[in-house]
XYZ file of C-alpha atoms in Angstrom:
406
model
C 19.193 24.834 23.379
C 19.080 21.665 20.819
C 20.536 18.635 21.544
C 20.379 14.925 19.606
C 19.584 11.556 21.616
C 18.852 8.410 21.101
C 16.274 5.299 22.254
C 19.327 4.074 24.720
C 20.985 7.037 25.566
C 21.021 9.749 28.413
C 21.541 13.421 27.370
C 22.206 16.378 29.017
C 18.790 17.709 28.134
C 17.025 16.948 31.434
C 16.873 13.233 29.712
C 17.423 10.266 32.016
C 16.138 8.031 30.169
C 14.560 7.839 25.998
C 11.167 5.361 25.843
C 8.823 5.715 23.480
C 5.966 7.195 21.852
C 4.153 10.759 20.904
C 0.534 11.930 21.676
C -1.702 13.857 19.159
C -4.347 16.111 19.912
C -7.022 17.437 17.330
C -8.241 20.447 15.450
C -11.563 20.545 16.548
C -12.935 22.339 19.152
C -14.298 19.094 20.758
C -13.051 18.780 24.516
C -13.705 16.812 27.569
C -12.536 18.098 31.264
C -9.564 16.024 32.207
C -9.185 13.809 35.286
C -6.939 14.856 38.380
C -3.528 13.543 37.656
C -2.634 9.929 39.051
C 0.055 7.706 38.262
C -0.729 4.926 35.805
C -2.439 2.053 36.884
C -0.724 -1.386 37.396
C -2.627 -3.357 34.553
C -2.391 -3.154 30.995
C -0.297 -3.634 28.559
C -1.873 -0.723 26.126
C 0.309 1.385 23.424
C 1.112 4.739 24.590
C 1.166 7.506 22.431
C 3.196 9.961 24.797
C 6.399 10.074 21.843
C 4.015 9.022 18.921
C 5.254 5.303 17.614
C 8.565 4.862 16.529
C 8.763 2.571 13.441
C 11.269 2.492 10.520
C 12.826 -0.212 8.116
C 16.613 -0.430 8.137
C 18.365 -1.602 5.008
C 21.298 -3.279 4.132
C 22.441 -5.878 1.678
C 23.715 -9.588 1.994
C 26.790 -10.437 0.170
C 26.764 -14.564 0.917
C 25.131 -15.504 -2.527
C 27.471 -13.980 -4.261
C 24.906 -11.139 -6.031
C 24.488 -8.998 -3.497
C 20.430 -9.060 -2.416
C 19.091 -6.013 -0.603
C 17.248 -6.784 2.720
C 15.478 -4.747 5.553
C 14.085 -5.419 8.795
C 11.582 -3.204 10.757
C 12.576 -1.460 14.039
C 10.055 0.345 16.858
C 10.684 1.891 19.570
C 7.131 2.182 21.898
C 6.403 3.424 25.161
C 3.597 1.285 26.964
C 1.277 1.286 29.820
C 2.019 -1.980 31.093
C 3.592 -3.500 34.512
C 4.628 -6.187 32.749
C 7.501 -7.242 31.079
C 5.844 -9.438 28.190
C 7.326 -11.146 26.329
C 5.930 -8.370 23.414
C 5.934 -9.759 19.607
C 6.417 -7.421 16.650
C 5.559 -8.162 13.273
C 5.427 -6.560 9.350
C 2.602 -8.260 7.653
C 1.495 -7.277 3.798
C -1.653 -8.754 2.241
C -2.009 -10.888 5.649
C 0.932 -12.474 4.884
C 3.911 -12.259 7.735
C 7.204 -10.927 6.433
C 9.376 -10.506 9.697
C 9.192 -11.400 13.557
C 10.505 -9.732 16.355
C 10.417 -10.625 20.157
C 11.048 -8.492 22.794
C 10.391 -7.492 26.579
C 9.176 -4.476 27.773
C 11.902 -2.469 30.004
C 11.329 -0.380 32.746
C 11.192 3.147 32.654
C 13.367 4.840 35.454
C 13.611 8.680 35.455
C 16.488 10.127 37.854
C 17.133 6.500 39.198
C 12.890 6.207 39.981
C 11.684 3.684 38.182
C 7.943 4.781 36.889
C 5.314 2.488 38.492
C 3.111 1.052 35.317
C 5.314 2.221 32.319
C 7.691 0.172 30.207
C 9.165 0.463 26.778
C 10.167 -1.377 24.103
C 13.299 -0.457 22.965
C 14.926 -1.118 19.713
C 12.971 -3.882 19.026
C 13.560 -5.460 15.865
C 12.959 -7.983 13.189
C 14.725 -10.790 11.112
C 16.067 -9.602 7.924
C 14.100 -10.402 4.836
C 14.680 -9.784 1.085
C 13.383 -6.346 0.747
C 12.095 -6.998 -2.550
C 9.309 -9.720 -1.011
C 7.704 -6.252 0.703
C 5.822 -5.215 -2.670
C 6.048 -1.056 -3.257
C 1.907 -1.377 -4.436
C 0.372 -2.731 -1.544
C 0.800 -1.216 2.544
C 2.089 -2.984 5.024
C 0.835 -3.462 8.440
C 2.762 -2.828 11.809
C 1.540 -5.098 14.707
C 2.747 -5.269 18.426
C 1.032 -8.242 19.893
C 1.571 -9.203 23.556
C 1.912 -13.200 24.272
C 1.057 -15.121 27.619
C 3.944 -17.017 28.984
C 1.845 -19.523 30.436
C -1.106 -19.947 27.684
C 0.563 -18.637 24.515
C -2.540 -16.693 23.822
C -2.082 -13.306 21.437
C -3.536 -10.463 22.106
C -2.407 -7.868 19.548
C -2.354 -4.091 21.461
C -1.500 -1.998 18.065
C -2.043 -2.413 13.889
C -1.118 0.171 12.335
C -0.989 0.582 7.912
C 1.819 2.511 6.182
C 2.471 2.783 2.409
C 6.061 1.310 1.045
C 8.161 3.490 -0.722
C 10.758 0.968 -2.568
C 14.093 2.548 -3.871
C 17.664 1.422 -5.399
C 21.014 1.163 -3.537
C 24.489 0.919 -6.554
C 26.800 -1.434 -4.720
C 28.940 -0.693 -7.477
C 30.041 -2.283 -11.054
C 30.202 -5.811 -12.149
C 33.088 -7.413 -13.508
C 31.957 -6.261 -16.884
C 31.722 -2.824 -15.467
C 27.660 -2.827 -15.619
C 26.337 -1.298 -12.118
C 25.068 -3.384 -10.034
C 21.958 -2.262 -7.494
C 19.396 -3.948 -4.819
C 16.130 -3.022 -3.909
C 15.793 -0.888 -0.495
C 12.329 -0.303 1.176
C 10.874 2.229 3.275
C 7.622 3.144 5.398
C 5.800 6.002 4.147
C 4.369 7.842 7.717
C 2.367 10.347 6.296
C -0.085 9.504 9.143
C 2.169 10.862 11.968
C 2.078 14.250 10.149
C -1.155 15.667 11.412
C -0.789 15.684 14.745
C 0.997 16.937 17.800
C 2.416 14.172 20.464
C 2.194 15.871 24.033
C 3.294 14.018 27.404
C 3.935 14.689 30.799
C 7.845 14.128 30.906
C 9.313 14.582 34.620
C 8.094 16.980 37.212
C 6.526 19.581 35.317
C 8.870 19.467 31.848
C 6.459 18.761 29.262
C 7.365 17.044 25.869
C 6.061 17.887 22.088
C 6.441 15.518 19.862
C 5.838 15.636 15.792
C 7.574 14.330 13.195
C 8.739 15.307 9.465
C 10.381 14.577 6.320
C 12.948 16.239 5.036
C 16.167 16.254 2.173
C 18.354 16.243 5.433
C 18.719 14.826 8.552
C 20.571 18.256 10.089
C 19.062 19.875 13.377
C 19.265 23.158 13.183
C 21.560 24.577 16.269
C 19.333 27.487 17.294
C 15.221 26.953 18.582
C 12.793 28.298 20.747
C 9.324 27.878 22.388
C 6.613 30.864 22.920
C 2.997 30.391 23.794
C 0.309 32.374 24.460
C -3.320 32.559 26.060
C -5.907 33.565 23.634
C -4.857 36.619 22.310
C -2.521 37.490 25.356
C 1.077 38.509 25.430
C 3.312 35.743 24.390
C 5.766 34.156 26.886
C 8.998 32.779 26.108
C 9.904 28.996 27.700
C 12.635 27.359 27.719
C 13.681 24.435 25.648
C 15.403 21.490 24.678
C 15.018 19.541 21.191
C 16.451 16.511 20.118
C 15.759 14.262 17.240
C 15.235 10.455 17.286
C 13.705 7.540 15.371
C 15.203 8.464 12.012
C 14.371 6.585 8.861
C 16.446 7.212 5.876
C 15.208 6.328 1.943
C 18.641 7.169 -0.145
C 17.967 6.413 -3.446
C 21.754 5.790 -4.583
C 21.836 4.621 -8.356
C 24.280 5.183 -11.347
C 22.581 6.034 -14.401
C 24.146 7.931 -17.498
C 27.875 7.893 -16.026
C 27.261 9.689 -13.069
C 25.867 8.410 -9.223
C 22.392 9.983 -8.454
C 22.280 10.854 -4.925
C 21.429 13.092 -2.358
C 18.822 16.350 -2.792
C 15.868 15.060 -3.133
C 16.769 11.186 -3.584
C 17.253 11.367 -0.186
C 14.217 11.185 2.313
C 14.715 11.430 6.220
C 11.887 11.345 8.494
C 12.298 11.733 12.191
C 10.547 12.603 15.328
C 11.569 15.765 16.827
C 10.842 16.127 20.484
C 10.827 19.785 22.138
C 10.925 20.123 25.799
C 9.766 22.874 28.066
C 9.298 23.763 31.420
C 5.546 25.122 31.818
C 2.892 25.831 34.602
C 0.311 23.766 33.177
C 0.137 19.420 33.189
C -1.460 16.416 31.743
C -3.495 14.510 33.355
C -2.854 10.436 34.316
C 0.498 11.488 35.634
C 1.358 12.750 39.783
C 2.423 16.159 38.389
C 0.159 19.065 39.602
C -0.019 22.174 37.217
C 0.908 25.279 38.859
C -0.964 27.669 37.457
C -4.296 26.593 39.230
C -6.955 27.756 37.081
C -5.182 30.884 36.006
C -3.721 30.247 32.764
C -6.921 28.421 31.575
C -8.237 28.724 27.805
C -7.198 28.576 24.661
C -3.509 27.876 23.966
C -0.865 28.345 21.220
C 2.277 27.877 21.236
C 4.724 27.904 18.183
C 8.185 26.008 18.098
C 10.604 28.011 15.707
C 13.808 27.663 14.087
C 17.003 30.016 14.076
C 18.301 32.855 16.069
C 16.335 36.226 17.439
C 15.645 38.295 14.438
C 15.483 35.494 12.081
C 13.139 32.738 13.245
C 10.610 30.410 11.400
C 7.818 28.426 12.611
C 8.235 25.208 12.324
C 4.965 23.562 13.857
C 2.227 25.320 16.163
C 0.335 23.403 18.617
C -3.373 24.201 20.185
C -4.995 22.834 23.113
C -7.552 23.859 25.585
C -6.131 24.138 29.226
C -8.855 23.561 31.836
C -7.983 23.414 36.101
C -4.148 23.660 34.426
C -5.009 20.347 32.337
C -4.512 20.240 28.945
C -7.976 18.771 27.660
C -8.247 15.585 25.021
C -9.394 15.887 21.939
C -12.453 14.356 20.510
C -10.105 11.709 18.323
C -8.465 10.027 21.232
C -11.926 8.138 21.621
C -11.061 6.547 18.279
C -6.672 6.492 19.410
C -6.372 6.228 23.303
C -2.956 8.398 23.937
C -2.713 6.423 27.137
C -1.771 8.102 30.565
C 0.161 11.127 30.912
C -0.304 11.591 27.395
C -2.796 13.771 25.245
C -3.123 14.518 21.387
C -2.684 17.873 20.198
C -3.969 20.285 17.154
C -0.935 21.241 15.212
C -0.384 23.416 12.202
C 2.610 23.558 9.691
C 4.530 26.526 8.064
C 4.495 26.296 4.231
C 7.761 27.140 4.688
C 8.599 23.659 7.056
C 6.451 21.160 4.985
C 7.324 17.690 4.539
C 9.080 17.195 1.678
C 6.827 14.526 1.020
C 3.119 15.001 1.521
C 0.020 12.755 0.452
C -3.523 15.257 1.823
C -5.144 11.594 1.866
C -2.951 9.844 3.936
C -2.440 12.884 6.630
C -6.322 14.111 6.767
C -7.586 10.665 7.186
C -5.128 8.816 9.267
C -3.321 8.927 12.314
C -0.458 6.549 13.834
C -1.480 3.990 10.873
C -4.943 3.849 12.282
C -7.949 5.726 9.717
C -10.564 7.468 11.408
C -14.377 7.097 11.309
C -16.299 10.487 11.266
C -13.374 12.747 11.835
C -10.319 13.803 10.759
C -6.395 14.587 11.809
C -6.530 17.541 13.986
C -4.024 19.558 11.241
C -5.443 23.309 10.639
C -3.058 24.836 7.967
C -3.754 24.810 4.343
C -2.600 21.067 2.939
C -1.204 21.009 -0.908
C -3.701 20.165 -2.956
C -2.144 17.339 -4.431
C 0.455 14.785 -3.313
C 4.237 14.941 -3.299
C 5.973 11.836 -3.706
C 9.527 10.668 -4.149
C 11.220 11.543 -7.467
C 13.807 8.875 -7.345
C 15.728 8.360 -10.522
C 15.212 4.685 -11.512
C 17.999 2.637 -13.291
C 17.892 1.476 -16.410
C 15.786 -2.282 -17.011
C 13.985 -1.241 -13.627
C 10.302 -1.446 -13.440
C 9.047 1.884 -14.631
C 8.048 4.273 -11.852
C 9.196 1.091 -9.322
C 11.108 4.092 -7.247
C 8.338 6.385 -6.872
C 5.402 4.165 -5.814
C 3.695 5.213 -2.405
C-alpha cells in the first residue's frame, strides 16, 4: 500500500498525526544492549532524529521592484524531545553571517487523540524571505534550531547542521525587448541524509523507516513492499505503508538558444520517504514491548522494494542487530543522539535506486549536517567513485558553471 502525506495532515495510513524527524543507524558491527522501553522523559528540549530532519529552501520571486528578484526562505519540520513549548528559533547562517529568522513553538504530538507525554514538533517552521542571490553557491550554509528562555532570553542552540548550496535559474519570461529574463533560485544540497537509515517507534508496535533521496521526479511509485529476514533465515513478508514528505525541488527553468530548458535532469527532487510496518520487534525509550521476546534476536535485514510481484527492485536495505526484541544503537549515535524511541540504522542502496545526485565525500563523512570524528556513515554498498552534480544549463552572461556549484 503507498500513500502521500504531509507535516499537517492525517492519512489513512495508520497516520494520526505527521511530526518530525528520521533516525540512522550504522554499518559497523559496533552495538550496545538497549534499555527497557520507557516513555520519554519530561525535560529536554533535544533534536530527535526519529524522521531524520526536515529542511528545504522554498523559492519564489518578488515582483514589487519592478525586475523581478528571486528569493527563498528555509523551512524544517523537526520532531523534539521536549515538554516544552519554546518559543524555538530557526536560522540559515553562511560564513557566520545570519541570512533568515524564524520563530516558532513546539506543538504537541497526539497519536489517536493521546497526546505523547515529552514529544513536540516543530512544524512548518519557516523563515523571512531573503534575496536568494545573498546565499553564495561556493560556500555551505549552516542550519541552526536554537531554543530561547522566555524569562532570561538566553540561547541555547540544540542543532547546527552544514549543507552545500546548489544555486540555479528560474525564466520568468521575456522583456519588453523580448530578451529572457531569469532570477537566481537556491537549494540545500543533503547529501548527508543519504547514508543512513531513520528508524522510530511509531504507535503500538508499527515501526517507521525513514531515508531520503534525490531523484529527476517527484512520482511515488503505486506498488511497494517490506521483507526481512534473520540471518540467513526464510524471509517474511510485512505489511506496509509509504508516503513521501519534506520535498525540496531545484528546477532549473532557463531559455537558452530559442527553446525553455527544463525538466530531466534540470530538475532535482529530494524527499524523505517513510515506510511503515507492523513487526514483533521495538525500540527502546518508547512504552511499546516487542513481542517476539528474545526469539527473533540477531542479525536483521530487511529490504524495501519497488513494483509489483514478479517485478520488484530494491530500493534501500536496512541492518540492525535485534537484542531482548530491541533493535540495538549503533556506535555513531554517541557522536548524533537519535533521541528516544528512535535508533540509527545501516542502510545500503541499489545501483539501480541511486541518487541522482551523489558527492562519496559528503555521504561517507557526514550525517544530518553534522561530520563525524573517527567513523563514518553506516552506508555498505559500493559508492561511485566520483561525484555527480547538477548539470543545469546556464543562460547566457551567467557566471560560468554558477548552476552547477555544490
Amino acid at each position: 500500500m503507498t500513500c502521500r502525506n504531509s507535516w499537517n495532515a492525517s492519512t489513512s495510513c495508520a497516520r494520526s498525526s505527521l511530526v518530525g524527524l528520521v533516525a540512522v543507524v550504522g554499518a559497523s558491527a559496533m552495538f550496545t544492549t538497549a534499555a527497557h522501553a520507557q516513555p520519554a522523559p519530561a525535560h529536554g528540549p533535544a533534536i530527535n532524529l526519529g524522521q531524520g530532519i526536515g529542511i528545504r529552501l522554498e523559492n519564489s520571486a518578488n515582483h514589487d521592484s519592478g525586475s523581478p528578484v528571486g528569493q527563498t526562505k528555509l523551512v524544517l519540520n523537526t520532531l523534539l524531545d521536549t515538554s516544552s513549548e519554546g518559543p524555538f528559533v530557526v536560522t540559515l547562517e553562511q560564513a557566520h553571517h545570519v541570512l533568515a529568522t524564524g520563530s516558532c513553538a513546539a506543538r504537541v504530538v497526539v497519536y489517536s487523540g493521546e497526546a505523547q507525554e515529552g514529544q513536540g514538533f516543530l512544524r512548518e517552521c519557516e523563515t523571512n524571505d531573503f534575496p536568494a542571490a545573498s546565499l553564495r553557491a561556493n560556500a555551505p550554509a549552516d542550519v541552526v534550531i536554537a531554543v530561547v528562555n522566555d524569562a532570561t532570553d538566553a540561547r541555547t542552540e540544540l542543532y547546527r547542521g552544514t549543507f552545500p548550496v546548489i544555486a540555479y535559474n528560474d525564466w520568468t519570461g521575456n522583456d519588453d525587448a523580448g530578451h529572457p529574463v531569469h532570477v537566481e533560485q537556491r537549494s540545500l544540497r543533503l547529501d548527508s541524509l543519504y547514508g543512513v537509515g531513520f528508524v522510530r517507534q511509531y504507535i503500538g508496535d508499527t515501526l517507521e523507516f525513514n531515508y531520503v533521496t534525490t531523484q529527476n521526479t517527484g512520482e511515488l511509485p503505486s506498488e511497494s513492499a517490506m521483507r526481512c529476514r534473520v540471518g540467513t533465515g526464510e524471509w517474511r513478508a510485512y505489511e506496509t505503508s509509504v508516503s513521501d514528505d519534506n520535498t525540496q525541488t531545484a528546477r532549473n527553468r532557463v531559455w537558452e538558444g530559442s527553446a525553455v530548458h527544463e525538466d530531466g535532469p534540470e530538475t532535482i527532487i529530494t524527499k524523505f520517504l517513510r515506510v511503515s510496518a507492523r513487526m514483533p520487534i521495538a525500540v527502546a525509550g518508547r512504552t511499546q514491548t516487542p513481542e517476539a521476546g528474545t526469539s527473533m534476536d540477531g542479525a536483521w535485514t530487511c529490504e524495501f522494494r519497488f513494483g509489483g510481484a514478479g517485478t520488484r527492485v530494491v530500493a534501500r536495505e536496512f541492518r540492525f542487530d535485534v537484542r531482548n526484541g530491541y533493535i540495538q544503537p549503533n556506535a555513531i549515535e554517541s557522536q548524533l543522539p537519535p533521541g528516544h524511541g528512535a535508533v540509527l540504522v545501516s542502510i545500503g542502496m541499489n545501483p539501480a535506486a541511486m541518487p541522482a545526485i551523489f558527492d562519496p565525500a559528503l555521504v561517507q563523512s557526514t550525517v544530518a549536517g553534522k561530520t563525524l570524528t573517527g567513523a563514518t556513515a553506516p552506508l555498505f554498498s559500493a559508492m561511485p567513485a566520483r561525484a555527480t552534480n547538477p548539470a543545469f544549463t546556464v543562460p547566457r552572461g551567467a557566471p560560468a558553471g554558477r548552476g552547477a556549484r555544490h
